[in-house]
PDB file of C-alpha atoms in Angstrom:
ATOM      1  CA  UNK A  12      -0.094  -0.047  -0.098  1.00 93.00           C
ATOM      2  CA  UNK A  13       1.614   3.278  -1.116  1.00 97.00           C
ATOM      3  CA  UNK A  14       1.308   6.492   0.754  1.00 98.00           C
ATOM      4  CA  UNK A  15       0.530   9.755  -1.001  1.00 98.00           C
ATOM      5  CA  UNK A  16       1.097  13.200   0.314  1.00 98.00           C
ATOM      6  CA  UNK A  17      -0.644  16.023  -1.415  1.00 98.00           C
ATOM      7  CA  UNK A  18       0.475  19.634  -1.054  1.00 98.00           C
ATOM      8  CA  UNK A  19      -2.092  22.501  -1.772  1.00 98.00           C
ATOM      9  CA  UNK A  20      -2.168  26.273  -1.299  1.00 98.00           C
ATOM     10  CA  UNK A  21      -5.830  26.933  -2.141  1.00 97.00           C
ATOM     11  CA  UNK A  22      -8.920  25.003  -3.153  1.00 95.00           C
ATOM     12  CA  UNK A  23      -7.042  22.141  -4.461  1.00 95.00           C
ATOM     13  CA  UNK A  24      -9.317  20.994  -7.162  1.00 98.00           C
ATOM     14  CA  UNK A  25      -6.738  18.569  -8.495  1.00 98.00           C
ATOM     15  CA  UNK A  26      -6.420  17.222  -5.064  1.00 98.00           C
ATOM     16  CA  UNK A  27     -10.114  16.683  -4.744  1.00 98.00           C
ATOM     17  CA  UNK A  28      -9.855  14.655  -8.223  1.00 98.00           C
ATOM     18  CA  UNK A  29      -7.193  12.505  -6.882  1.00 98.00           C
ATOM     19  CA  UNK A  30      -8.737  11.862  -3.433  1.00 98.00           C
ATOM     20  CA  UNK A  31     -12.131  10.913  -5.257  1.00 97.00           C
ATOM     21  CA  UNK A  32     -10.343   8.690  -7.844  1.00 98.00           C
ATOM     22  CA  UNK A  33      -8.246   6.851  -5.225  1.00 97.00           C
ATOM     23  CA  UNK A  34     -11.272   6.075  -3.160  1.00 94.00           C
ATOM     24  CA  UNK A  35     -13.463   5.075  -6.192  1.00 95.00           C
ATOM     25  CA  UNK A  36     -10.783   3.185  -8.203  1.00 91.00           C
ATOM     26  CA  UNK A  37      -9.341   0.777  -5.596  1.00 90.00           C
ATOM     27  CA  UNK A  38      -5.836   1.995  -5.980  1.00 96.00           C
ATOM     28  CA  UNK A  39      -3.036   0.147  -4.151  1.00 95.00           C
ATOM     29  CA  UNK A  40      -2.511   3.426  -2.194  1.00 97.00           C
ATOM     30  CA  UNK A  41      -3.875   5.750   0.292  1.00 97.00           C
ATOM     31  CA  UNK A  42      -4.021   9.503   0.667  1.00 98.00           C
ATOM     32  CA  UNK A  43      -1.800   9.842   3.749  1.00 98.00           C
ATOM     33  CA  UNK A  44      -2.259  13.570   4.089  1.00 98.00           C
ATOM     34  CA  UNK A  45      -3.060  16.875   2.584  1.00 98.00           C
ATOM     35  CA  UNK A  46      -0.681  19.633   3.700  1.00 98.00           C
ATOM     36  CA  UNK A  47      -0.942  23.283   3.066  1.00 98.00           C
ATOM     37  CA  UNK A  48       1.294  26.283   3.315  1.00 98.00           C
ATOM     38  CA  UNK A  49      -1.722  28.472   3.945  1.00 98.00           C
ATOM     39  CA  UNK A  50      -4.001  27.884   7.001  1.00 98.00           C
ATOM     40  CA  UNK A  51      -7.059  29.209   5.239  1.00 97.00           C
ATOM     41  CA  UNK A  52      -6.709  26.969   2.191  1.00 98.00           C
ATOM     42  CA  UNK A  53     -10.168  25.819   1.169  1.00 97.00           C
ATOM     43  CA  UNK A  54      -8.912  22.299   0.263  1.00 98.00           C
ATOM     44  CA  UNK A  55      -8.227  21.506   3.960  1.00 98.00           C
ATOM     45  CA  UNK A  56     -11.943  21.341   4.558  1.00 98.00           C
ATOM     46  CA  UNK A  57     -12.577  19.059   1.740  1.00 98.00           C
ATOM     47  CA  UNK A  58      -9.702  16.677   2.929  1.00 98.00           C
ATOM     48  CA  UNK A  59     -10.917  16.497   6.595  1.00 98.00           C
ATOM     49  CA  UNK A  60     -14.501  15.840   5.344  1.00 97.00           C
ATOM     50  CA  UNK A  61     -13.146  12.910   3.383  1.00 97.00           C
ATOM     51  CA  UNK A  62     -11.202  11.338   6.420  1.00 97.00           C
ATOM     52  CA  UNK A  63      -7.803  12.547   5.120  1.00 98.00           C
ATOM     53  CA  UNK A  64      -5.433  13.895   7.799  1.00 98.00           C
ATOM     54  CA  UNK A  65      -4.325  17.405   7.276  1.00 98.00           C
ATOM     55  CA  UNK A  66      -1.416  19.704   8.362  1.00 98.00           C
ATOM     56  CA  UNK A  67      -0.414  23.407   7.836  1.00 98.00           C
ATOM     57  CA  UNK A  68       3.223  24.721   7.591  1.00 98.00           C
ATOM     58  CA  UNK A  69       2.566  28.467   7.317  1.00 97.00           C
ATOM     59  CA  UNK A  70       5.316  29.966   4.966  1.00 96.00           C
ATOM     60  CA  UNK A  71       4.571  33.280   6.472  1.00 96.00           C
ATOM     61  CA  UNK A  72       5.799  32.175   9.908  1.00 95.00           C
ATOM     62  CA  UNK A  73       9.306  31.987   8.390  1.00 94.00           C
ATOM     63  CA  UNK A  74       9.610  35.445   7.106  1.00 93.00           C
ATOM     64  CA  UNK A  75      11.310  36.185   3.712  1.00 92.00           C
ATOM     65  CA  UNK A  76      14.603  35.513   1.982  1.00 93.00           C
ATOM     66  CA  UNK A  77      16.585  32.790   1.033  1.00 92.00           C
ATOM     67  CA  UNK A  78      17.341  31.568   4.610  1.00 95.00           C
ATOM     68  CA  UNK A  79      13.700  31.749   5.265  1.00 95.00           C
ATOM     69  CA  UNK A  80      12.968  29.493   2.147  1.00 96.00           C
ATOM     70  CA  UNK A  81      15.361  26.991   3.383  1.00 97.00           C
ATOM     71  CA  UNK A  82      13.985  26.838   7.021  1.00 97.00           C
ATOM     72  CA  UNK A  83      10.371  26.468   5.626  1.00 97.00           C
ATOM     73  CA  UNK A  84      11.303  23.695   3.257  1.00 98.00           C
ATOM     74  CA  UNK A  85      13.133  21.958   6.049  1.00 98.00           C
ATOM     75  CA  UNK A  86       9.971  22.143   8.286  1.00 98.00           C
ATOM     76  CA  UNK A  87       7.757  21.165   5.392  1.00 98.00           C
ATOM     77  CA  UNK A  88      10.005  18.138   4.763  1.00 98.00           C
ATOM     78  CA  UNK A  89       9.830  16.995   8.391  1.00 98.00           C
ATOM     79  CA  UNK A  90       6.040  17.103   8.264  1.00 98.00           C
ATOM     80  CA  UNK A  91       5.687  15.373   5.117  1.00 98.00           C
ATOM     81  CA  UNK A  92       8.111  12.662   6.105  1.00 98.00           C
ATOM     82  CA  UNK A  93       6.069  12.053   9.199  1.00 98.00           C
ATOM     83  CA  UNK A  94       3.453  10.538   6.926  1.00 98.00           C
ATOM     84  CA  UNK A  95       6.138   8.110   5.283  1.00 98.00           C
ATOM     85  CA  UNK A  96       5.176   9.145   1.689  1.00 98.00           C
ATOM     86  CA  UNK A  97       6.051   6.908  -1.312  1.00 98.00           C
ATOM     87  CA  UNK A  98       4.845   9.955  -3.515  1.00 98.00           C
ATOM     88  CA  UNK A  99       4.463  13.621  -2.933  1.00 98.00           C
ATOM     89  CA  UNK A 100       1.927  15.320  -5.213  1.00 98.00           C
ATOM     90  CA  UNK A 101       1.956  19.155  -5.823  1.00 98.00           C
ATOM     91  CA  UNK A 102      -1.596  20.269  -6.538  1.00 98.00           C
ATOM     92  CA  UNK A 103      -1.498  24.097  -6.757  1.00 96.00           C
ATOM     93  CA  UNK A 104       1.174  24.384  -4.322  1.00 97.00           C
ATOM     94  CA  UNK A 105       2.292  27.897  -4.886  1.00 96.00           C
ATOM     95  CA  UNK A 106       5.827  27.797  -3.419  1.00 96.00           C
ATOM     96  CA  UNK A 107       9.218  27.649  -5.368  1.00 94.00           C
ATOM     97  CA  UNK A 108      10.975  24.736  -3.740  1.00 97.00           C
ATOM     98  CA  UNK A 109      14.677  24.615  -2.849  1.00 97.00           C
ATOM     99  CA  UNK A 110      17.160  22.240  -4.612  1.00 97.00           C
ATOM    100  CA  UNK A 111      17.666  20.402  -1.252  1.00 97.00           C
ATOM    101  CA  UNK A 112      13.924  19.635  -0.968  1.00 98.00           C
ATOM    102  CA  UNK A 113      13.538  18.585  -4.606  1.00 98.00           C
ATOM    103  CA  UNK A 114      16.551  16.379  -4.305  1.00 98.00           C
ATOM    104  CA  UNK A 115      15.034  14.693  -1.193  1.00 98.00           C
ATOM    105  CA  UNK A 116      11.961  13.712  -3.223  1.00 98.00           C
ATOM    106  CA  UNK A 117      13.684  13.050  -6.554  1.00 97.00           C
ATOM    107  CA  UNK A 118      11.805  10.510  -8.490  1.00 97.00           C
ATOM    108  CA  UNK A 119       8.773  10.513  -6.175  1.00 98.00           C
ATOM    109  CA  UNK A 120       7.284  14.001  -6.475  1.00 98.00           C
ATOM    110  CA  UNK A 121       4.775  15.046  -9.307  1.00 98.00           C
ATOM    111  CA  UNK A 122       3.509  18.422 -10.210  1.00 98.00           C
ATOM    112  CA  UNK A 123       0.961  19.687 -12.726  1.00 98.00           C
ATOM    113  CA  UNK A 124       1.526  22.743 -14.711  1.00 98.00           C
ATOM    114  CA  UNK A 125      -1.165  24.547 -16.782  1.00 98.00           C
ATOM    115  CA  UNK A 126       0.735  24.722 -20.014  1.00 98.00           C
ATOM    116  CA  UNK A 127       2.325  22.430 -22.615  1.00 98.00           C
ATOM    117  CA  UNK A 128       5.835  22.328 -21.160  1.00 97.00           C
ATOM    118  CA  UNK A 129       8.490  23.260 -21.935  1.00 97.00           C
ATOM    119  CA  UNK A 130       6.319  26.271 -23.283  1.00 97.00           C
ATOM    120  CA  UNK A 131       5.314  28.840 -20.744  1.00 97.00           C
ATOM    121  CA  UNK A 132       6.817  27.768 -17.355  1.00 96.00           C
ATOM    122  CA  UNK A 133       5.759  30.131 -14.577  1.00 95.00           C
ATOM    123  CA  UNK A 134       2.523  32.086 -14.033  1.00 95.00           C
ATOM    124  CA  UNK A 135      -0.266  33.322 -16.270  1.00 97.00           C
ATOM    125  CA  UNK A 136       0.197  30.434 -18.689  1.00 97.00           C
ATOM    126  CA  UNK A 137      -3.273  30.700 -20.333  1.00 97.00           C
ATOM    127  CA  UNK A 138      -3.125  34.399 -21.140  1.00 97.00           C
ATOM    128  CA  UNK A 139       0.468  34.017 -22.399  1.00 97.00           C
ATOM    129  CA  UNK A 140      -0.740  31.280 -24.638  1.00 97.00           C
ATOM    130  CA  UNK A 141      -3.554  33.298 -26.138  1.00 97.00           C
ATOM    131  CA  UNK A 142      -1.233  36.362 -26.616  1.00 97.00           C
ATOM    132  CA  UNK A 143       1.211  34.224 -28.499  1.00 97.00           C
ATOM    133  CA  UNK A 144      -1.278  33.002 -30.944  1.00 97.00           C
ATOM    134  CA  UNK A 145      -1.197  29.390 -29.858  1.00 98.00           C
ATOM    135  CA  UNK A 146      -3.816  27.171 -31.622  1.00 98.00           C
ATOM    136  CA  UNK A 147      -3.703  24.769 -28.868  1.00 98.00           C
ATOM    137  CA  UNK A 148      -2.886  24.862 -25.084  1.00 98.00           C
ATOM    138  CA  UNK A 149      -3.004  22.388 -22.057  1.00 98.00           C
ATOM    139  CA  UNK A 150      -1.328  21.157 -19.204  1.00 98.00           C
ATOM    140  CA  UNK A 151       1.620  18.809 -18.149  1.00 98.00           C
ATOM    141  CA  UNK A 152       2.229  16.372 -15.430  1.00 98.00           C
ATOM    142  CA  UNK A 153       5.971  16.010 -14.724  1.00 98.00           C
ATOM    143  CA  UNK A 154       8.366  14.857 -12.073  1.00 98.00           C
ATOM    144  CA  UNK A 155       9.791  17.711 -10.104  1.00 98.00           C
ATOM    145  CA  UNK A 156      13.335  18.710 -10.501  1.00 96.00           C
ATOM    146  CA  UNK A 157      15.275  21.628  -9.026  1.00 95.00           C
ATOM    147  CA  UNK A 158      14.517  23.660 -12.104  1.00 94.00           C
ATOM    148  CA  UNK A 159      11.105  25.413 -11.969  1.00 92.00           C
ATOM    149  CA  UNK A 160       8.545  23.609 -14.181  1.00 94.00           C
ATOM    150  CA  UNK A 161      10.900  21.224 -15.619  1.00 94.00           C
ATOM    151  CA  UNK A 162      11.482  17.479 -15.272  1.00 97.00           C
ATOM    152  CA  UNK A 163      10.614  14.234 -17.177  1.00 98.00           C
ATOM    153  CA  UNK A 164       7.023  14.620 -18.631  1.00 98.00           C
ATOM    154  CA  UNK A 165       4.517  11.990 -17.503  1.00 98.00           C
ATOM    155  CA  UNK A 166       1.431  13.062 -19.449  1.00 98.00           C
ATOM    156  CA  UNK A 167       0.013  16.078 -21.228  1.00 98.00           C
ATOM    157  CA  UNK A 168      -3.472  17.264 -21.995  1.00 98.00           C
ATOM    158  CA  UNK A 169      -4.361  19.366 -25.113  1.00 98.00           C
ATOM    159  CA  UNK A 170      -7.190  21.639 -25.783  1.00 98.00           C
ATOM    160  CA  UNK A 171      -7.823  24.062 -28.655  1.00 98.00           C
ATOM    161  CA  UNK A 172      -7.608  27.648 -28.137  1.00 98.00           C
ATOM    162  CA  UNK A 173     -10.752  29.014 -29.607  1.00 97.00           C
ATOM    163  CA  UNK A 174     -11.386  32.543 -31.159  1.00 95.00           C
ATOM    164  CA  UNK A 175     -12.679  34.762 -28.326  1.00 94.00           C
ATOM    165  CA  UNK A 176     -11.232  32.873 -25.643  1.00 96.00           C
ATOM    166  CA  UNK A 177     -10.119  34.823 -22.705  1.00 97.00           C
ATOM    167  CA  UNK A 178      -7.843  33.539 -19.764  1.00 97.00           C
ATOM    168  CA  UNK A 179     -10.775  32.274 -17.640  1.00 97.00           C
ATOM    169  CA  UNK A 180     -12.500  30.349 -20.523  1.00 98.00           C
ATOM    170  CA  UNK A 181      -9.152  28.725 -21.489  1.00 98.00           C
ATOM    171  CA  UNK A 182      -8.227  27.901 -17.948  1.00 97.00           C
ATOM    172  CA  UNK A 183     -11.637  26.202 -17.477  1.00 97.00           C
ATOM    173  CA  UNK A 184     -11.343  24.017 -20.453  1.00 97.00           C
ATOM    174  CA  UNK A 185      -7.895  22.990 -19.550  1.00 98.00           C
ATOM    175  CA  UNK A 186      -8.920  22.442 -15.795  1.00 98.00           C
ATOM    176  CA  UNK A 187     -11.552  19.775 -16.886  1.00 97.00           C
ATOM    177  CA  UNK A 188      -8.714  17.741 -18.550  1.00 98.00           C
ATOM    178  CA  UNK A 189      -6.454  18.135 -15.630  1.00 98.00           C
ATOM    179  CA  UNK A 190      -8.996  16.518 -13.280  1.00 98.00           C
ATOM    180  CA  UNK A 191      -8.916  13.419 -15.545  1.00 98.00           C
ATOM    181  CA  UNK A 192      -5.090  13.479 -16.380  1.00 98.00           C
ATOM    182  CA  UNK A 193      -3.698  14.022 -12.884  1.00 98.00           C
ATOM    183  CA  UNK A 194      -5.374  11.130 -11.219  1.00 98.00           C
ATOM    184  CA  UNK A 195      -4.400   8.927 -13.977  1.00 98.00           C
ATOM    185  CA  UNK A 196      -0.810   9.820 -13.563  1.00 98.00           C
ATOM    186  CA  UNK A 197      -0.735   9.321  -9.868  1.00 98.00           C
ATOM    187  CA  UNK A 198      -2.488   5.855 -10.362  1.00 98.00           C
ATOM    188  CA  UNK A 199       0.298   5.027 -12.893  1.00 98.00           C
ATOM    189  CA  UNK A 200       3.042   5.886 -10.173  1.00 98.00           C
ATOM    190  CA  UNK A 201       1.558   3.870  -7.459  1.00 97.00           C
ATOM    191  CA  UNK A 202       0.989   0.943  -9.714  1.00 97.00           C
ATOM    192  CA  UNK A 203       4.587   0.820 -10.698  1.00 97.00           C
ATOM    193  CA  UNK A 204       3.757   1.580 -14.372  1.00 97.00           C
ATOM    194  CA  UNK A 205       6.116   4.552 -14.979  1.00 98.00           C
ATOM    195  CA  UNK A 206       9.526   4.014 -16.449  1.00 96.00           C
ATOM    196  CA  UNK A 207      11.756   7.177 -16.720  1.00 95.00           C
ATOM    197  CA  UNK A 208      14.309   6.929 -19.486  1.00 92.00           C
ATOM    198  CA  UNK A 209      16.402  10.127 -19.192  1.00 86.00           C
ATOM    199  CA  UNK A 210      13.951  12.882 -20.102  1.00 87.00           C
ATOM    200  CA  UNK A 211      11.172  10.562 -21.322  1.00 94.00           C
ATOM    201  CA  UNK A 212       8.581   8.777 -19.186  1.00 98.00           C
ATOM    202  CA  UNK A 213       6.902   5.687 -20.594  1.00 97.00           C
ATOM    203  CA  UNK A 214       3.788   3.759 -19.485  1.00 97.00           C
ATOM    204  CA  UNK A 215       5.053   0.254 -19.085  1.00 95.00           C
ATOM    205  CA  UNK A 216       1.650  -1.203 -20.420  1.00 95.00           C
ATOM    206  CA  UNK A 217       1.415   1.486 -23.290  1.00 95.00           C
ATOM    207  CA  UNK A 218      -1.534   3.384 -21.818  1.00 95.00           C
ATOM    208  CA  UNK A 219      -1.891   6.700 -23.693  1.00 97.00           C
ATOM    209  CA  UNK A 220      -0.120   9.657 -21.887  1.00 98.00           C
ATOM    210  CA  UNK A 221      -1.868  12.261 -24.062  1.00 97.00           C
ATOM    211  CA  UNK A 222      -5.325  13.444 -22.932  1.00 98.00           C
ATOM    212  CA  UNK A 223      -7.767  15.389 -25.077  1.00 96.00           C
TER     213      UNK A 223
END
């Protein structure tokens, strides 16, 4: 039985999708905890209502600057490791993680980013895709490395960018696919189906890694 720890900063709609899929799908895993860096994160109430332990490591308590980031990550790591995770899942966790933290969870931490990486790392991805004239946009699940929004790609979801789209409309279209793709990627990991070959991740049984 694999233990999954999910990190959130807000509502955590992808966390919700993963919690529900794990319960409904009979995964060989359990959601061991949902942890937030914000005590007012709405997703904490959802987790508690579904019997998932929760914890808060408030980043504001550590101040600002590089030393504060290192101290926050050290405390977050301590709390996460208290749940003996096999996999750490970032689901709208709005913190830039230090290299030491990402190294500690190398090969067992996933993130979802709302663009077709390596295009548009960082913030405001949907607006940037519209402004760039992209005909498609999407989201990417990847293993986390020290480089922001990089790492071996597990799965991608693609949607059309429609005439008249604004950031909110495009984001909503992408999010619907995220809620299918991210639970699938997490399930693949806990089932031992993912093989990382350099920058490429393959599904051992050949399950499609593109969602549309």
